[in-house]
PDB file of C-alpha atoms in Angstrom:
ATOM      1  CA  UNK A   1      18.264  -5.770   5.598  1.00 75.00           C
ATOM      2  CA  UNK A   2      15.123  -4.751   4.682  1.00 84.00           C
ATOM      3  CA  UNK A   3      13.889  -5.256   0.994  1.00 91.00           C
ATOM      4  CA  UNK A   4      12.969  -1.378   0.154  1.00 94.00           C
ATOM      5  CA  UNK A   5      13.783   0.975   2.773  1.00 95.00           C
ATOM      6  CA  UNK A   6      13.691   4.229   3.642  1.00 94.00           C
ATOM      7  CA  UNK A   7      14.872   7.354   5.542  1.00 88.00           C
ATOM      8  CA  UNK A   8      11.397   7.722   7.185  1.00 86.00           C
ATOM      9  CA  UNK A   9      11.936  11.522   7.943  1.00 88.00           C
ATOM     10  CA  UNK A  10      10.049  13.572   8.944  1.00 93.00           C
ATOM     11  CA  UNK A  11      11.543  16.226   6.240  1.00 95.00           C
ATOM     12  CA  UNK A  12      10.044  19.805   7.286  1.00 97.00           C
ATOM     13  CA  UNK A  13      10.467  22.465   4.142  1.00 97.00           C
ATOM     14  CA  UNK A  14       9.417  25.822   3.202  1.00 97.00           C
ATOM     15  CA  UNK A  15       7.314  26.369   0.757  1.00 98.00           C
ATOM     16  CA  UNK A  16       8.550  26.593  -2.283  1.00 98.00           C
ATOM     17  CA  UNK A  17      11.439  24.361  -1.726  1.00 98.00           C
ATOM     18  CA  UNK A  18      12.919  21.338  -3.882  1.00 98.00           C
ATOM     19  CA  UNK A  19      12.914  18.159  -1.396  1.00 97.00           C
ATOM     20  CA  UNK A  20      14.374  15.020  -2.686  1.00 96.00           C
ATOM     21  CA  UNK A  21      13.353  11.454  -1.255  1.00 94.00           C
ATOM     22  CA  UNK A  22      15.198   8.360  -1.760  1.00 94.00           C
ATOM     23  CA  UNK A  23      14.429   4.602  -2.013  1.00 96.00           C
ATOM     24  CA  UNK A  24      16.927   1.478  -1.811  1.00 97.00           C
ATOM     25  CA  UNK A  25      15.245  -2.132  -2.812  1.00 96.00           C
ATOM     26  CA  UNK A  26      17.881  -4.999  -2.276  1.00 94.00           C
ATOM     27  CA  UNK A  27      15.997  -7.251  -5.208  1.00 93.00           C
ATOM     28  CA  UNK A  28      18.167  -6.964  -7.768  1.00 93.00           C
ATOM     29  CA  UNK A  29      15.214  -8.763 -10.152  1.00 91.00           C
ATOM     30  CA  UNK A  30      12.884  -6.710  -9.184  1.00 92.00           C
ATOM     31  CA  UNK A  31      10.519  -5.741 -11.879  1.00 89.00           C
ATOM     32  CA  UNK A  32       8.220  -2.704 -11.050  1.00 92.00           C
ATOM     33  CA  UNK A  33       8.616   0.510  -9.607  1.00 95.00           C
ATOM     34  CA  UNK A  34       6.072   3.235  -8.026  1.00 96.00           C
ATOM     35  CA  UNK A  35       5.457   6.326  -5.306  1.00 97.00           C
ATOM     36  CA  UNK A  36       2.744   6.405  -3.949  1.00 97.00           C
ATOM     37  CA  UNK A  37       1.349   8.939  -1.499  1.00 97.00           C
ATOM     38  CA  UNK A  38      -0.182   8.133   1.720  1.00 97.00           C
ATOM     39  CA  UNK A  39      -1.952  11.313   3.823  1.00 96.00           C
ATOM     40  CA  UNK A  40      -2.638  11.008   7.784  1.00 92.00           C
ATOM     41  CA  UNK A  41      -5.607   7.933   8.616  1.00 90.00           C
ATOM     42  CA  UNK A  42      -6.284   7.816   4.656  1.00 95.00           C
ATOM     43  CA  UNK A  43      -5.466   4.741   1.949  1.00 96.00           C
ATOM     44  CA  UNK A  44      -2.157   5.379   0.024  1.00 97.00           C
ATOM     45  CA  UNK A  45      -2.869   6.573  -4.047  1.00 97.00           C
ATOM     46  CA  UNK A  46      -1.158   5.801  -6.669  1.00 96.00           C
ATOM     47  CA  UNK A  47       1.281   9.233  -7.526  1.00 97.00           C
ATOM     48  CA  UNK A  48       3.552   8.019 -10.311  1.00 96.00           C
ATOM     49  CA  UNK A  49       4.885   5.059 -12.248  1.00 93.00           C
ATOM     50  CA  UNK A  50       8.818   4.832 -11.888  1.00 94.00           C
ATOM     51  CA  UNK A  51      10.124   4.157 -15.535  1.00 90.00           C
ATOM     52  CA  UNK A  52      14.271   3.241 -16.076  1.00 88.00           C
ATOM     53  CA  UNK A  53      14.295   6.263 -18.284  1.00 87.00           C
ATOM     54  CA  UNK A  54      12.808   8.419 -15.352  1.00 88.00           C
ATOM     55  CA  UNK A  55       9.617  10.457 -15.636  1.00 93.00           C
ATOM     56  CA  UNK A  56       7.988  13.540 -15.146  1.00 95.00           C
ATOM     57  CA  UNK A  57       4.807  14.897 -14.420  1.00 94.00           C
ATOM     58  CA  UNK A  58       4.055  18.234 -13.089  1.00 96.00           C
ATOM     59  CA  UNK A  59       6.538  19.447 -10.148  1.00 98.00           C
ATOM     60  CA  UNK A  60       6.862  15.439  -9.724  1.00 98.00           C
ATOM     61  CA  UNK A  61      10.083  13.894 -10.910  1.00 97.00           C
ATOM     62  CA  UNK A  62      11.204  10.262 -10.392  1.00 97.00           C
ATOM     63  CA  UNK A  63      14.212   7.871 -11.788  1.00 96.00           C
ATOM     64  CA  UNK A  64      15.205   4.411 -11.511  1.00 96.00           C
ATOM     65  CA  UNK A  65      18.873   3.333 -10.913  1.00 95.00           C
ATOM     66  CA  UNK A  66      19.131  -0.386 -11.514  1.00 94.00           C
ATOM     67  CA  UNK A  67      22.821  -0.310 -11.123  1.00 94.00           C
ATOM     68  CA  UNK A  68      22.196   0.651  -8.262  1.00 94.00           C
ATOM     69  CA  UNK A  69      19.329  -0.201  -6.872  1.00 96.00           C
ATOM     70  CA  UNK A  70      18.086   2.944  -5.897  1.00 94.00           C
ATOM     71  CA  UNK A  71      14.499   5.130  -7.249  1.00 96.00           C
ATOM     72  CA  UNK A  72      14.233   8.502  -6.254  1.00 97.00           C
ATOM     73  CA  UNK A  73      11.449  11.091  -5.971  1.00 97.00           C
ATOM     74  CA  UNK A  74      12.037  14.783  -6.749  1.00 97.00           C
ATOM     75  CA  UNK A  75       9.340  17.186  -5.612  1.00 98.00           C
ATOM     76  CA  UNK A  76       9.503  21.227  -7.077  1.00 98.00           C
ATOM     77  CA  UNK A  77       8.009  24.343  -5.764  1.00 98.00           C
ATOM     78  CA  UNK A  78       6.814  22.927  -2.453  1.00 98.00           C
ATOM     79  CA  UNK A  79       3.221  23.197  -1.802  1.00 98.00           C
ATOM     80  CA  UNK A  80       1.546  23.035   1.267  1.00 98.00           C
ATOM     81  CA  UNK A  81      -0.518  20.637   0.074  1.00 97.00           C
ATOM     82  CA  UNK A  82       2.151  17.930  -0.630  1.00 98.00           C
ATOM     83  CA  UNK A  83       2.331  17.014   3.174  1.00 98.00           C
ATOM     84  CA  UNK A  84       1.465  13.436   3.898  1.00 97.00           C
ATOM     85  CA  UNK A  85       3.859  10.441   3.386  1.00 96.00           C
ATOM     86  CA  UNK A  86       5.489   9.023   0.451  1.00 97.00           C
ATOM     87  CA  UNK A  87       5.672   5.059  -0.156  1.00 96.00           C
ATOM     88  CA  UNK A  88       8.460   3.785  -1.966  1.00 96.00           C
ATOM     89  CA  UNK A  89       7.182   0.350  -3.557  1.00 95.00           C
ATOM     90  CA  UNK A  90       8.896  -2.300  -5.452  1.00 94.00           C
ATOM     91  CA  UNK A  91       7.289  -5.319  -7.608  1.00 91.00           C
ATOM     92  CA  UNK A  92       9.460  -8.293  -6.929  1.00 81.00           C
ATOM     93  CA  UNK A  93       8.977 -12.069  -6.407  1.00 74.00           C
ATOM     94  CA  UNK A  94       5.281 -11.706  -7.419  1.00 76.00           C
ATOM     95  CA  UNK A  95       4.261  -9.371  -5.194  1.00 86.00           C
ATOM     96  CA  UNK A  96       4.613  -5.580  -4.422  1.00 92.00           C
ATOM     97  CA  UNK A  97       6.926  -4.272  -1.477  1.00 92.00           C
ATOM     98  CA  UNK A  98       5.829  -1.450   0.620  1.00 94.00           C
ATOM     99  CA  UNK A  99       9.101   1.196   2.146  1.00 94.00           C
ATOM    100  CA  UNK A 100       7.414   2.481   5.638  1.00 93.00           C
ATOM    101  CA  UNK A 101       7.110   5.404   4.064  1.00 94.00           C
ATOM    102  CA  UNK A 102       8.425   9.240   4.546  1.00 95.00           C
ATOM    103  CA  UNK A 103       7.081  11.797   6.141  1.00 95.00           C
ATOM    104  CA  UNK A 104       7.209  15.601   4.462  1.00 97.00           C
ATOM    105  CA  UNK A 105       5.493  18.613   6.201  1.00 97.00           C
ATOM    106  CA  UNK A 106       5.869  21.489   3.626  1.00 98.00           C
ATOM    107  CA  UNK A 107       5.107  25.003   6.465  1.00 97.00           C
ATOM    108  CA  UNK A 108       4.214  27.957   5.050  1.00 95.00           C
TER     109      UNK A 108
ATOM    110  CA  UNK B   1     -18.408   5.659  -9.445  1.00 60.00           C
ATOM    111  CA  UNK B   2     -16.008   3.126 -10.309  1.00 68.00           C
ATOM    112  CA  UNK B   3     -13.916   2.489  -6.855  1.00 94.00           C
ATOM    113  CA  UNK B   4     -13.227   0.132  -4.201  1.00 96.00           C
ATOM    114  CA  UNK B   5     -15.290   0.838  -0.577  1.00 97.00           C
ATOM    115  CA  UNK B   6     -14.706  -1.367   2.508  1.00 97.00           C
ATOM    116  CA  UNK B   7     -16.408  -1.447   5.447  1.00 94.00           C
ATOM    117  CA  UNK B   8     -17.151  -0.574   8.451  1.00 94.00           C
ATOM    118  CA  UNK B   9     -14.280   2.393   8.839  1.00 94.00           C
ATOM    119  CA  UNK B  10     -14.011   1.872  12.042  1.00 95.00           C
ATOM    120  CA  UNK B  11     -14.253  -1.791  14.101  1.00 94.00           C
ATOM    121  CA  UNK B  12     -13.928  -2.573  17.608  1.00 93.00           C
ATOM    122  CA  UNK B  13     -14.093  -6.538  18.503  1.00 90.00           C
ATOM    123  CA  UNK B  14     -13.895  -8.358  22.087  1.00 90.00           C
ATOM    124  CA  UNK B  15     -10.576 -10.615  22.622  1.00 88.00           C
ATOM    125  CA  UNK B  16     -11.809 -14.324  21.354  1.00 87.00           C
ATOM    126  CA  UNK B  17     -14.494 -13.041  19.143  1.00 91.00           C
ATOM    127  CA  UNK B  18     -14.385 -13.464  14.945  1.00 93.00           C
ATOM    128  CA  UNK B  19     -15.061 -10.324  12.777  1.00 94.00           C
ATOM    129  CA  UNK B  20     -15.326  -9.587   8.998  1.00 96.00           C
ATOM    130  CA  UNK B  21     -14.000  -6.908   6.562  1.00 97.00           C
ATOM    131  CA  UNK B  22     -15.911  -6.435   3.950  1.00 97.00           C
ATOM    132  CA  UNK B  23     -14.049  -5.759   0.584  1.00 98.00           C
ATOM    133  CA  UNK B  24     -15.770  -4.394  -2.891  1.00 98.00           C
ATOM    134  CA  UNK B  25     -14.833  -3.498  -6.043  1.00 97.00           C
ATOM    135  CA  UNK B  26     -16.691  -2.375  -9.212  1.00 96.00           C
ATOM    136  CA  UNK B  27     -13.411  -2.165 -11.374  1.00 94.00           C
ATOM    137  CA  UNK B  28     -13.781  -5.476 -13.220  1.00 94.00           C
ATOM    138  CA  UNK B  29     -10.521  -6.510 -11.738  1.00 93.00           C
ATOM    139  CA  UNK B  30      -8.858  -9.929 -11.675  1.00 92.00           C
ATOM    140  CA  UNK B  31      -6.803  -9.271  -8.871  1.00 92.00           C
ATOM    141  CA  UNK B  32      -7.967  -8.198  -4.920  1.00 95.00           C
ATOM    142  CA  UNK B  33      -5.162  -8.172  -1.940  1.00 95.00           C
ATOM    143  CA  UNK B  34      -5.414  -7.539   1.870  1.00 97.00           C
ATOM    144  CA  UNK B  35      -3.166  -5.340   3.930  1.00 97.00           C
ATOM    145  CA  UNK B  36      -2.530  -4.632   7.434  1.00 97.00           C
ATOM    146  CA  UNK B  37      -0.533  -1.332   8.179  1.00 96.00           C
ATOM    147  CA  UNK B  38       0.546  -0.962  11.786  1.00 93.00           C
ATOM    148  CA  UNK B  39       2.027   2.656  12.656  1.00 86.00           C
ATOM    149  CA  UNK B  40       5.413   3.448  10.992  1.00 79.00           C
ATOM    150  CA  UNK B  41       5.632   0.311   9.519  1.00 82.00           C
ATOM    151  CA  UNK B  42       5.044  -0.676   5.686  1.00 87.00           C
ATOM    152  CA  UNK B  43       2.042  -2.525   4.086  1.00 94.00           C
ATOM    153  CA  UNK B  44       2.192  -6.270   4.751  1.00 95.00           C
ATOM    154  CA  UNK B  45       0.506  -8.482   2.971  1.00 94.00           C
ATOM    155  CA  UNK B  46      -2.160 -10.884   4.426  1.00 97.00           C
ATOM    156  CA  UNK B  47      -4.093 -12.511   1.066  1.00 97.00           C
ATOM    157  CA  UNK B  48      -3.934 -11.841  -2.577  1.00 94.00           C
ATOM    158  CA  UNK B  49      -6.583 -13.891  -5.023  1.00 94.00           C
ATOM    159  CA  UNK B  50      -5.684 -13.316  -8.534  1.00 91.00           C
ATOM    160  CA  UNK B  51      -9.088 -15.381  -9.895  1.00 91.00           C
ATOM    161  CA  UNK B  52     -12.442 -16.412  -8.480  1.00 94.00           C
ATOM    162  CA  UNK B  53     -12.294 -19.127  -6.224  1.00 95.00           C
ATOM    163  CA  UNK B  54      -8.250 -19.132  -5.748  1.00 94.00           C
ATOM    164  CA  UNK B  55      -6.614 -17.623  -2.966  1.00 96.00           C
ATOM    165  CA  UNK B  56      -3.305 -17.183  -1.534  1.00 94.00           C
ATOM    166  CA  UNK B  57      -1.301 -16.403   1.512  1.00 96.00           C
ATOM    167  CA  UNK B  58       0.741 -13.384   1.664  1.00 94.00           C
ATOM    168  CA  UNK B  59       3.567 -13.155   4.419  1.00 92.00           C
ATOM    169  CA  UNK B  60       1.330 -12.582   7.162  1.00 96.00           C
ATOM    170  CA  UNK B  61      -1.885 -15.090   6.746  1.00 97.00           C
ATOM    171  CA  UNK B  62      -1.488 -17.035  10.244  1.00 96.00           C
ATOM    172  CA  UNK B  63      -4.906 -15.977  12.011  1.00 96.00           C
ATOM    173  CA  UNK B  64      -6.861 -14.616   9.016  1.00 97.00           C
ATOM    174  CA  UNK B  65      -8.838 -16.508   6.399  1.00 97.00           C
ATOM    175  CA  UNK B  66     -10.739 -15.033   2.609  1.00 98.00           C
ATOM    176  CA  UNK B  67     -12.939 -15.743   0.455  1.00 98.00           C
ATOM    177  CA  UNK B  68     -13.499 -15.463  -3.094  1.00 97.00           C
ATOM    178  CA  UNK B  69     -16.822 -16.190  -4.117  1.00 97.00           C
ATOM    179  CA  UNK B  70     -17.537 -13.013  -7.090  1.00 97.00           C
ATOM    180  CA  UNK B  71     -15.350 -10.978  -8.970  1.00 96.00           C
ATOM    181  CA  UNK B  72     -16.409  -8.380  -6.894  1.00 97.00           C
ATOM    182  CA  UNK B  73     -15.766  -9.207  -3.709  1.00 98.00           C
ATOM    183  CA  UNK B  74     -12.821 -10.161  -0.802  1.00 98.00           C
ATOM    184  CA  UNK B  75     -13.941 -10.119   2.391  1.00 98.00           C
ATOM    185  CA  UNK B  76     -11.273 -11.041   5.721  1.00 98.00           C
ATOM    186  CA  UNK B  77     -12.099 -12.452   8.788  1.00 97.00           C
ATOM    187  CA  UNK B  78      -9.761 -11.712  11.289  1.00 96.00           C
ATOM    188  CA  UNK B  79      -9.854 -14.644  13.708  1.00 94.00           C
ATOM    189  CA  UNK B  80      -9.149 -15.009  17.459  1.00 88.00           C
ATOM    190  CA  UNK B  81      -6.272 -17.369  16.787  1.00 87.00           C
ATOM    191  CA  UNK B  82      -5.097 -13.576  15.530  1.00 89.00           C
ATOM    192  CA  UNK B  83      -2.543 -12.637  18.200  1.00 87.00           C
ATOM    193  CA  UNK B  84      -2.500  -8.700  17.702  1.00 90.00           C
ATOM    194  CA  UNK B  85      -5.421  -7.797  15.273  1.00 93.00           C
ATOM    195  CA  UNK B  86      -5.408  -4.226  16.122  1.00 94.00           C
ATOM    196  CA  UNK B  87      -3.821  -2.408  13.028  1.00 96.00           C
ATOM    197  CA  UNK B  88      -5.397  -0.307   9.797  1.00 97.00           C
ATOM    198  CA  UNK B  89      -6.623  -2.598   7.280  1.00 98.00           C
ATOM    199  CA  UNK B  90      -6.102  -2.285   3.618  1.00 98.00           C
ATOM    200  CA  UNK B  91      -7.972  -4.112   0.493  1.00 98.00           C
ATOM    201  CA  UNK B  92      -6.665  -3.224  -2.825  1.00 96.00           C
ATOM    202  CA  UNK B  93      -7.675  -4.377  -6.417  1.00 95.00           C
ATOM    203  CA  UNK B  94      -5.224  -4.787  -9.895  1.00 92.00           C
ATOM    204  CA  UNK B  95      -6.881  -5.133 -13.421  1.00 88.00           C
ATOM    205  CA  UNK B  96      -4.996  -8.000 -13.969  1.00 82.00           C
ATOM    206  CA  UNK B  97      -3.750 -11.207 -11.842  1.00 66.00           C
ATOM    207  CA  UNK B  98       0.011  -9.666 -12.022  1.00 72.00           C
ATOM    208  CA  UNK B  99       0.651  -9.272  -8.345  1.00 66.00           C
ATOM    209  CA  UNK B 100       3.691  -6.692  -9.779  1.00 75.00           C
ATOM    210  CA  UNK B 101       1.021  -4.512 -11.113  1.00 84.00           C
ATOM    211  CA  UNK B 102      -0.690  -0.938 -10.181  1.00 89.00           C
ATOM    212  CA  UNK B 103      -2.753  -1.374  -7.204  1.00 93.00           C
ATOM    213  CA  UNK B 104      -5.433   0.382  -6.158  1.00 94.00           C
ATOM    214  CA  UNK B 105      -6.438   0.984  -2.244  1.00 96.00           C
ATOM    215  CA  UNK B 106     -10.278   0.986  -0.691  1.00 97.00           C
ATOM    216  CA  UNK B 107     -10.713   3.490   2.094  1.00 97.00           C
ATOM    217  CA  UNK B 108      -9.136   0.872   4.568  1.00 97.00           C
ATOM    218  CA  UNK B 109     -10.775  -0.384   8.059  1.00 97.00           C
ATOM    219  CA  UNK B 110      -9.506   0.580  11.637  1.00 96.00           C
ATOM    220  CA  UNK B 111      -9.673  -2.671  13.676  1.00 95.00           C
ATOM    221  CA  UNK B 112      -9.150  -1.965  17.405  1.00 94.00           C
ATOM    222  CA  UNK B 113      -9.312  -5.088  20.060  1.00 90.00           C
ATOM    223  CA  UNK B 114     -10.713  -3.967  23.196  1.00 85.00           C
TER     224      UNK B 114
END
């Protein structure tokens, strides 16, 4: 089993449409929680922080299961500019743990 | 501008031959790290060095080596003892020397082996 996967897509929406990604990590110690965003041939950037209490910030919404072990990444109102791949990454055993990633192509 | 560059962008070596990434950042972090991304994989770690002048091996290390001379900078030298060196390579920096922490990506470098 890998220790954060994935469904690695690709997910192709409309514009305008509420896309949901999800994220399994099989540490249950694991301490620190983040999405980043990776586009085509470019470095991935930091999008958001995942907090337990889940957080919000824009059309961006994440939360953090620990029961579970499970972080998830809402995205609003579809833009075509949200198209690129989203990393699901986990701090655990001293180090941070990079999902493959999942692929979203919002068409217009 | 504060930031992290790497070069060159793009790299093309000979089988058998040694080459160097270069790796700087004027953040004042503690904390640099080296990534290789191969397609539709994750990030896997090759080096992190948390302080000047310590270094350690991430999962991947066989056929690479670092350096930690400044603050500043991290270069990699992929070696020919490397078996498949062709892959996107990734240096990232932290403020501090929690490997759990934020990290922050340089442009990356595309290696290719002819």
């Amino acid at each position: 089993r890998k220790e954060v996967e994935q469904d690695p897509g690709p997910f192709n929406v409309p514009e305008g449409a509420t896309v949901a990604f999800n994220c399994t990590y099989s540490n249950s110690a694991s301490q620190s929680f983040f999405w980043y965003r990776q586009d085509c041939r470019k470095e991935p950037k930091l999008l958001m922080s995942v907090y337990s209490s889940g957080n919000e910030d824009g059309r961006f919404t994440a939360q953090l299961n620990r029961a579970s072990q499970y972080i998830s990444l809402l995205i609003r109102d579809s833009k075509l500019s949200d198209s690129a791949t989203y990393l699901c990454v986990v701090g655990s055993t001293g180090k941070l743990i990079f999902g493959q990633g999942t692929t979203l192509q919002v068409k217009p | 501008d504060g930031g992290i560059t790497q070069s060159p962008k793009y790299l093309f070596r000979k089988e058998g031959q040694n080459v160097t990434l270069s790796c700087e950042q004027n953040l004042n972090h503690d904390a640099m790290y080296w990534y290789r991304q191969d397609p539709g994989q994750g990030l896997r770690l090759i080096y992190y060095s948390q302080i000047v002048n310590d270094f350690q091996k991430g999962d991947i290390a066989e056929g690479y080596s670092v350096s930690r001379e400044k603050k500043e900078s991290f270069p990699l030298t992929v070696t020919s003892a490397q078996k498949n060196p062709t892959a996107f390579y990734l240096c990232a920096s932290s403020p501090r020397d929690r490997s759990t922490d934020t990290q922050y990506f340089g442009p990356g470098t595309r290696l290719t082996v002819l």
